[in-house]
XYZ file of C-alpha atoms in Angstrom:
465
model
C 10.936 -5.405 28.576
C 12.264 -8.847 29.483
C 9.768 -10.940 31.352
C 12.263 -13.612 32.103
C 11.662 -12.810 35.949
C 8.390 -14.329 35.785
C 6.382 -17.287 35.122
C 7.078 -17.713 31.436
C 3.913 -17.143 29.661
C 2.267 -19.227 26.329
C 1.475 -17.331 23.238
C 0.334 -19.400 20.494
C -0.122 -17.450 17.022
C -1.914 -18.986 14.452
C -0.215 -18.658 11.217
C 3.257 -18.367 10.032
C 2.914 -15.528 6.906
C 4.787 -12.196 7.246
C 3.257 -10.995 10.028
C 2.619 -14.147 12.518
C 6.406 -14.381 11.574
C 7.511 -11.154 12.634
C 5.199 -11.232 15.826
C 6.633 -13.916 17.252
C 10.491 -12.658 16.651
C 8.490 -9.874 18.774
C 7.251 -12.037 21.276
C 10.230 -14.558 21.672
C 12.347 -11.845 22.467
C 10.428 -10.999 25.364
C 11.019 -14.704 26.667
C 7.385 -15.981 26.503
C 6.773 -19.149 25.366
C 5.921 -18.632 21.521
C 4.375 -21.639 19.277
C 3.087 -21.114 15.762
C 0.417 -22.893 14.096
C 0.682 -22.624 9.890
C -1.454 -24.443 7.596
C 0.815 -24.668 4.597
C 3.879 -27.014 4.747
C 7.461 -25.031 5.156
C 7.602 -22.407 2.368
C 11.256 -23.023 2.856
C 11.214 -26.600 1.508
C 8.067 -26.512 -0.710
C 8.258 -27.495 -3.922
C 5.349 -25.240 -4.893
C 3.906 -21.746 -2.926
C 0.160 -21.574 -2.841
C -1.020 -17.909 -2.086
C -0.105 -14.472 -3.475
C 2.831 -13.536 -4.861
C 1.911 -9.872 -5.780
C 5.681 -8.278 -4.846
C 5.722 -6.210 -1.540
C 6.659 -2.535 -1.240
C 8.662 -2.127 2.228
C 8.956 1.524 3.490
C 9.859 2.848 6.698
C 6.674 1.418 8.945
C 7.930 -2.155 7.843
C 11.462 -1.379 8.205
C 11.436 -0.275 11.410
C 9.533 -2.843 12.413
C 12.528 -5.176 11.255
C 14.719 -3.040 12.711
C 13.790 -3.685 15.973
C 14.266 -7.351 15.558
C 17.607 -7.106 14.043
C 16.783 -8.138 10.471
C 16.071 -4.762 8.413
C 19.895 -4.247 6.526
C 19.746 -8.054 5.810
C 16.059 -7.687 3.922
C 17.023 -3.958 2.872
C 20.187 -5.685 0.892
C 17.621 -8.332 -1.002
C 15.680 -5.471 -2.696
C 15.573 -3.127 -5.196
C 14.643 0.820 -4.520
C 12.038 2.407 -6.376
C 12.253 6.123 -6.280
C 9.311 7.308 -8.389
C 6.163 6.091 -10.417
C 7.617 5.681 -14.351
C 4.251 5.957 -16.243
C 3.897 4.872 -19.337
C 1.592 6.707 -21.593
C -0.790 5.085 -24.466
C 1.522 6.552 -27.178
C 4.321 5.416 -25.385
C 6.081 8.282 -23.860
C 7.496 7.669 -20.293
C 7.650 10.625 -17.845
C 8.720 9.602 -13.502
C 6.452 10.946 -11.182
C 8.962 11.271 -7.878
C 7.902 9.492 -4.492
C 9.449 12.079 -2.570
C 13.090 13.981 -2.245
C 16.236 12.708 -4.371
C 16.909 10.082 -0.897
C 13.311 8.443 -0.269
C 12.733 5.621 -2.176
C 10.358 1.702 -1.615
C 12.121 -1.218 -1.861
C 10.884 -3.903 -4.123
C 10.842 -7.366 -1.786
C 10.385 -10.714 -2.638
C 7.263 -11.961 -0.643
C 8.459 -15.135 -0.525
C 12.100 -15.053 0.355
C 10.657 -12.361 3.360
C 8.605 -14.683 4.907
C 11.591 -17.572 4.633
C 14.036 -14.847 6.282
C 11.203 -14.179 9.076
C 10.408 -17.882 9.657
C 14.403 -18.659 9.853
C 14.882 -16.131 12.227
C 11.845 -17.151 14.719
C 14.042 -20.291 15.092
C 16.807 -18.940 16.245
C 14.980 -18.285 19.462
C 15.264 -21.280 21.536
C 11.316 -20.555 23.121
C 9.801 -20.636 19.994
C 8.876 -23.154 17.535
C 7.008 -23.378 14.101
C 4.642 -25.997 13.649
C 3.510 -26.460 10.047
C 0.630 -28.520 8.163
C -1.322 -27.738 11.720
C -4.692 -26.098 10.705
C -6.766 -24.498 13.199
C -9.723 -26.393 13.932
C -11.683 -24.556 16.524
C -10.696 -21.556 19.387
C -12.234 -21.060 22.586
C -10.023 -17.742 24.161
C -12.095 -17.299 26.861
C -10.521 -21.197 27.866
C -7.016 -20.124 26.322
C -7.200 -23.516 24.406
C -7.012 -23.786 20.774
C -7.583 -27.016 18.637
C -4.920 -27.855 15.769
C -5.265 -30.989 13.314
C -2.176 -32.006 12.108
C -0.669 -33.830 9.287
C -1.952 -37.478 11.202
C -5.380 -35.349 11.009
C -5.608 -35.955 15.174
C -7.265 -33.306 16.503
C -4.895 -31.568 19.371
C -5.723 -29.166 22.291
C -3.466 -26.356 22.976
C -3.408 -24.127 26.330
C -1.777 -20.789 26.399
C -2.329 -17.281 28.024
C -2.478 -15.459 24.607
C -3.882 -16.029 21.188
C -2.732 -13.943 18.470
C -4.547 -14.237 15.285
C -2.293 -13.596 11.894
C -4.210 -15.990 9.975
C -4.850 -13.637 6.580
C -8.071 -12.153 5.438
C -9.919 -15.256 5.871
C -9.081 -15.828 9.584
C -10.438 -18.507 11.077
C -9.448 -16.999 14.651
C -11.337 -14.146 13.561
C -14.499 -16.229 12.377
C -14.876 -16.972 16.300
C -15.002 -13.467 17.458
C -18.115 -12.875 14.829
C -19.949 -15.074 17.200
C -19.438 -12.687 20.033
C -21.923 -9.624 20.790
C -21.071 -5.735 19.788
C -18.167 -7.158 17.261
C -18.662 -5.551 14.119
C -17.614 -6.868 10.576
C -17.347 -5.887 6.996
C -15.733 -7.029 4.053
C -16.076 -6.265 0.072
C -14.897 -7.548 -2.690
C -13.873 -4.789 -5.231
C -15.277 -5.422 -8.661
C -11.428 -5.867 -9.984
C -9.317 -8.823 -10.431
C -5.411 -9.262 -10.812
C -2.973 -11.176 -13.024
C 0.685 -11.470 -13.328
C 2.872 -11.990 -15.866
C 6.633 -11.929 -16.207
C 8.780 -9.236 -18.198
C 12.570 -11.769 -18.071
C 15.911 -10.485 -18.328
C 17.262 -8.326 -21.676
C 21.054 -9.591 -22.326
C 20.939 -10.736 -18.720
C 20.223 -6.914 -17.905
C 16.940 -5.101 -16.913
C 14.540 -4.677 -19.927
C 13.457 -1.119 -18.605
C 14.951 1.395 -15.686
C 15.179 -1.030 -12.556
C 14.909 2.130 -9.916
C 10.838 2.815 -10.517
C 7.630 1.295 -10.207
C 6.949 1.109 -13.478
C 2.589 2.245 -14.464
C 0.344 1.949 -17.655
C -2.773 3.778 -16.482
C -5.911 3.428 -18.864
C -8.413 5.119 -16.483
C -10.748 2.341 -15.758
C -7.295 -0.314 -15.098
C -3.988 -0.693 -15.368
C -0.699 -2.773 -15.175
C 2.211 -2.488 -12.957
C 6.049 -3.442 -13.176
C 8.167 -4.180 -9.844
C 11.467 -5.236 -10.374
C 13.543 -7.830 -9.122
C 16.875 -8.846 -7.904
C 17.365 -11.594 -10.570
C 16.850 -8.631 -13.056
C 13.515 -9.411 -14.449
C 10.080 -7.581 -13.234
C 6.523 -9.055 -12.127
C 4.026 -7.254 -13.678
C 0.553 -7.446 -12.497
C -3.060 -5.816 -14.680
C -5.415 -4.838 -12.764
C -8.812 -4.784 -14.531
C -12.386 -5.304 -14.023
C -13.741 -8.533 -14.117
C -15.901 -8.172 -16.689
C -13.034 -6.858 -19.292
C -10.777 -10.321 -18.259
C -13.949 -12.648 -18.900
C -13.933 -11.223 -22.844
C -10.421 -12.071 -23.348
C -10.984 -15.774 -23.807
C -8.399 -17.022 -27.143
C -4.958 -15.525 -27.234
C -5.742 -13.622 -30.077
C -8.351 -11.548 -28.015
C -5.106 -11.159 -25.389
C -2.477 -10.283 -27.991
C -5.320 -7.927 -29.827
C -5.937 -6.054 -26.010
C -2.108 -5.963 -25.586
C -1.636 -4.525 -29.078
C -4.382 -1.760 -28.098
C -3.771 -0.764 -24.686
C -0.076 -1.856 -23.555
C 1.625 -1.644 -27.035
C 5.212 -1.111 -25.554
C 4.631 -3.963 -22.979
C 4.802 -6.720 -25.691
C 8.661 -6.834 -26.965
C 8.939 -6.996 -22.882
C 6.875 -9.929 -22.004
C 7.450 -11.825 -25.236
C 4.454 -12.413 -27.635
C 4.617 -16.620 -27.283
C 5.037 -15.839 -23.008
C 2.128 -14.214 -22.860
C -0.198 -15.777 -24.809
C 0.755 -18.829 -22.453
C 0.892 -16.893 -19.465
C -2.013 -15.044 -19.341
C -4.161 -18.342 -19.191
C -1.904 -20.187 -16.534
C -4.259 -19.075 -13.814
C -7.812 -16.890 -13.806
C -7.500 -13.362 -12.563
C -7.786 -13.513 -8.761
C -9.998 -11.463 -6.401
C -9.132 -8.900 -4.052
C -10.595 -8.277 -0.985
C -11.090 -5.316 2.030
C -11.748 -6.311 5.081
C -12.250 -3.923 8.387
C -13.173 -5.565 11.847
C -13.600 -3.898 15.440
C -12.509 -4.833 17.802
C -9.343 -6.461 17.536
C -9.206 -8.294 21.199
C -11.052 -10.442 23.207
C -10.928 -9.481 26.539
C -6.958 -10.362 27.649
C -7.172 -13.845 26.084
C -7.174 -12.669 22.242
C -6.091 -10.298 18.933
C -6.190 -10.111 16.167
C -3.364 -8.629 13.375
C -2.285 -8.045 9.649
C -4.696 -9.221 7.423
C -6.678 -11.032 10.281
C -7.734 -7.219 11.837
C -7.335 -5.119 8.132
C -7.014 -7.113 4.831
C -6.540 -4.098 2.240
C -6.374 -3.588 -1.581
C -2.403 -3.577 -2.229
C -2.439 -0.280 -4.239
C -1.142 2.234 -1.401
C 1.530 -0.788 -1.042
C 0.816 -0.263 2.819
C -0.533 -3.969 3.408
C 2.221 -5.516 4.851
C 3.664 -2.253 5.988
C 0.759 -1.981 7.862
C 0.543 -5.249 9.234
C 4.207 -4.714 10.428
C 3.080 -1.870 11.755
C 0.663 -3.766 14.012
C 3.862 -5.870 15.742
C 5.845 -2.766 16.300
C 2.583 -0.764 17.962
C 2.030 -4.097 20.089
C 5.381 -4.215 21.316
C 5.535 -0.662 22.415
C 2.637 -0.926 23.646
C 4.150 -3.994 25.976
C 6.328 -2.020 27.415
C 4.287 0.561 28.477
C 1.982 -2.028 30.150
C 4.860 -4.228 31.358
C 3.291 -7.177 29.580
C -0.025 -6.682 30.894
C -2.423 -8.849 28.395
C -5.166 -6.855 30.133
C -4.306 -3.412 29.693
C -2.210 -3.899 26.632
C -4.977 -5.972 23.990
C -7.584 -2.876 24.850
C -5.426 -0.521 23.769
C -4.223 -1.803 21.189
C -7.918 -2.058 19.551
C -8.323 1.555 20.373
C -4.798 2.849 18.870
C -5.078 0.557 15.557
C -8.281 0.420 14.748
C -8.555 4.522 13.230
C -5.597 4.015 11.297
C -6.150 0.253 9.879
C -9.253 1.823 8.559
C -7.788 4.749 7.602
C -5.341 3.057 5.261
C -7.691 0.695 4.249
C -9.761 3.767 2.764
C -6.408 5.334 1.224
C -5.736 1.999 -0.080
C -9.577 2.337 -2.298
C -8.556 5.801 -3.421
C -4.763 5.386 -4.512
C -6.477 2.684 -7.453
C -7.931 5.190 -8.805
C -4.821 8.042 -8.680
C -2.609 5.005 -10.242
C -4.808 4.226 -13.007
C -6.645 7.567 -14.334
C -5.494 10.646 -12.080
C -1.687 10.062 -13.041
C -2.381 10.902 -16.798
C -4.130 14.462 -15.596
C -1.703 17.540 -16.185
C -3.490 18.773 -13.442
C -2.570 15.832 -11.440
C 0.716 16.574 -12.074
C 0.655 19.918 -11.438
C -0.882 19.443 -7.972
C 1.767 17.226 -7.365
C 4.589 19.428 -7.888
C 2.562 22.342 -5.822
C 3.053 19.775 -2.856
C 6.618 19.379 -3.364
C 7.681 22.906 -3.696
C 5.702 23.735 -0.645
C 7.217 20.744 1.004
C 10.259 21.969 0.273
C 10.020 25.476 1.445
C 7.734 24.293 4.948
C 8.919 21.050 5.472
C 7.707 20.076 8.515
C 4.139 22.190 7.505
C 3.019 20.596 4.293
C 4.270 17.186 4.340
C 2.398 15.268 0.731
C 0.434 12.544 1.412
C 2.718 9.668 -0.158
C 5.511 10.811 2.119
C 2.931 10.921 5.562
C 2.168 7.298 4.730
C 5.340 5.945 3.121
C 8.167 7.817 4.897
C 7.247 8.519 8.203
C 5.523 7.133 11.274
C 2.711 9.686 11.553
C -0.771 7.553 12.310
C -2.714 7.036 8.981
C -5.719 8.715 10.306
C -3.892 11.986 11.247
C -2.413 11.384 7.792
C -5.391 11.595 6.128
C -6.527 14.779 8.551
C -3.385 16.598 7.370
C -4.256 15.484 3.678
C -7.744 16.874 3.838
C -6.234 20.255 5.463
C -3.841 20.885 3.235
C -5.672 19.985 0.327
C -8.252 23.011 1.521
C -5.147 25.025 1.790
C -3.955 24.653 -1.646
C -7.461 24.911 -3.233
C -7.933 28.623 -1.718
C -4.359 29.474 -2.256
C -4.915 28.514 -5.747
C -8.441 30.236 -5.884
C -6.564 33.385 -4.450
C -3.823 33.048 -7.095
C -6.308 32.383 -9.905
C -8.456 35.712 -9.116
C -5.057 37.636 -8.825
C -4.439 36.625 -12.560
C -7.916 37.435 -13.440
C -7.713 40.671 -11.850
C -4.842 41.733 -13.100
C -5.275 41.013 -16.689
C -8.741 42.172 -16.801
C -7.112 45.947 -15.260
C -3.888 45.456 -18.145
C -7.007 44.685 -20.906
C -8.979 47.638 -19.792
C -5.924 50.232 -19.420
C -5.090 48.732 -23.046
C -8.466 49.591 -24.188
C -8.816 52.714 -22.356
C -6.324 54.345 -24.694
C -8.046 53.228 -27.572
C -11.143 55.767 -27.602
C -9.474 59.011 -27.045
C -6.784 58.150 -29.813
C -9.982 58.426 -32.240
C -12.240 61.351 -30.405
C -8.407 63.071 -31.365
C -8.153 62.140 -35.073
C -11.019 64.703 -36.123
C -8.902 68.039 -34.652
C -5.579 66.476 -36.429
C -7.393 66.231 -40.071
C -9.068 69.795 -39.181
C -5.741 70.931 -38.699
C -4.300 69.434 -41.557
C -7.184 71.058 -43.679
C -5.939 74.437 -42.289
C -2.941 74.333 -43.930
């Protein structure tokens, strides 16, 4: 709804990633006053990015999310669809594990060029303006005043009537909420690290099939392909700690390689990734989960800031976009009511940022081990054939999360229901076959006796004549 009627209000959101991007297109176009706060310099005109650059997997939470600010065919058009997981076995046969019917596919996105689109667009708006090198010093939302220091390292106050946190997983918005009562917090790091590495161009062509999200799961890690537009893909191994810290000479790398991601090599390039592999130490991931997300009518938090999450469901920034999109329904059905709008927002977000965040712990472990199972795969195929004869009854997992809008806690219900469904229909089946061949085996052997109880009265017989 357009508030231009009244007294134009002040939201300052503190940070300009993805999603402090995207929130304020939100907010702009509702004609309040919107000023962002980011820390780094202008991504646009940096010579150098600091920060992840693990690629992004946009499905349709993100997308619509864009779509409502005008902007999803124009990011759509800079990425490339994946429509299935192409593992890689240990031997080296391939074999494509479908996300979902022949038309539902990811797209693989450029982080970077993303947030440039987002932070172009929030200038367009004529009420909103990006301020960068302006790092939050301190937040009082109970005051609606902030304090930024900025390149001249002056400290600056700030007024507004909202604060929206979208400051990553080590918010410092957030940091002042821990000092409030009743606010609960948790975070762990998981005991895995990532690195990337580069597989370039073949004959200025893709080395391996563009259209997947390529996997070489080795039960206790793994590696991962994404491709992109400029025709080469970022791969990035996941792997304990421990195992990086024992590759320490690139003879211990090429020697891992060599055992564990054989095909990989001609790819990457022998010289590339002996360099590569030592450019930077394998970073740490980390989950974060948080309630509430508001302060009163002064404060909330999103993205990262409410929910940082392992990236393996691919649902991070999806989910964060997600958190916009919810928020701006959410202002129209409060006619952009701080008040009653921030409180419900906490209590419609907060099952299903934690529900994801859970599905985000257990997809590492499908990806890396539970995809080489042929009873993995036959599970999965179960769920499509009864997908596709009760589609709107059975509905998989990947396509509750990935394809539609259904909440990620009802997601996970449904996933948990269906799962019993399948295990007794499967039970049933099993005891059918059982049955069955234990009544063929018995009628077999039931003939068996009273062939030989007749063999005496045929040689009598025989005698006789």
């Amino acid at each position: 709804m357009d508030s231009s009627h009244e007294e134009r209000k002040k939201v300052i959101v503190v940070g300009g990633g993805l999603v402090g991007a995207l929130n304020a297109c939100f907010l702009a176009k509702r004609n309040f006053q919107v000023e962002i706060y980011e820390a780094r310099e202008d991504i646009r005109v940096a010579q150098s990015v600091r920060g992840r650059s693990i690629n992004l997997a946009l499905s349709y939470r993100g997308r619509q999310a864009l779509k409502a600010i005008g902007l999803e065919d124009q990011v759509v058009s800079q990425g490339v669809p994946m429509r299935g997981r192409m593992i890689h076995s240990l031997s080296g046969n391939r074999y494509v594990i479908p996300y979902g019917t022949k038309s539902q596919y990811i797209l693989s996105i450029s982080r970077k060029n993303l947030n440039k689109d987002l932070l172009t667009a929030v200038e367009k708006y004529p009420n909103a303006k990006v301020h960068f090198g302006h790092r939050l010093v301190t937040c009082s939302p109970e005051e609606g005043r902030v304090t930024v220091l900025g390149p001249d390292n002056v400290p600056n106050d700030v007024t507004c009537d909202l604060i929206v946190g979208c400051d990553g997983a080590y918010s410092t918005v957030r940091s002042h909420f821990m000092r409030k009562p009743r606010f609960d917090y948790s975070q762990q790091y998981i005991p895995h690290g990532y690195m990337e590495l580069t597989i370039p161009p073949n004959g200025g062509e893709y080395a391996m099939e563009p259209n997947y999200l390529h996997i070489w799961p080795r039960n206790t890690f793994m590696m991962i392909a994404l491709p992109n537009m400029e025709k080469s893909f970022t791969c990035t191994l996941f792997m304990p700690f421990e195992e990086f810290e024992k590759l320490r000479t690139s003879g211990d790398v090429l020697h891992f390689f060599r055992k564990y991601f054989p095909d990989s090599i001609p790819l990457i390039g022998e010289k590339a990734l002996m360099q590569d592999f030592f450019l930077l130490p394998a970073q740490p991931m980390i989950s974060v989960k948080c309630s509430s997300f508001h302060l009163k009518s002064h404060c909330v938090l999103m993205g990262d800031a409410a929910h940082a999450i392992v990236p393996f469901f691919g649902q991070g920034m999806n989910a964060g976009f997600e958190d916009c999109l919810v928020f701006d329904e959410l202002m129209d059905r409060f006619n952009n009511d701080f008040s009653m709008c921030l409180p419900e927002f906490s209590r419609f977000r907060i099952p299903d940022d934690h529900a994801i965040s859970d599905l985000s712990m257990y997809n590492y472990v499908e990806m890396r081990s539970h995809v080489n199972s042929p009873w993995f795969i036959f599970r999965k195929n179960v769920e499509r054939f009864l997908h596709a004869i009760m589609p709107s009854t059975f509905i998989p997992l990947y396509t509750m999360v990935t394809f539609s809008r259904i909440r990620y806690h009802e997601a996970v219900q449904r996933w948990h229901w269906q799962n019993k469904v399948i295990n007794k229909g499967l039970c049933v089946f099993g005891s059918l076959v059982v049955t069955g061949s234990a009544y063929l085996l018995m009628q077999h052997l039931s003939r068996r006796p009273l062939y030989y109880l007749r063999l005496p009265w045929n040689w009598k017989s025989l005698l006789l004549q």
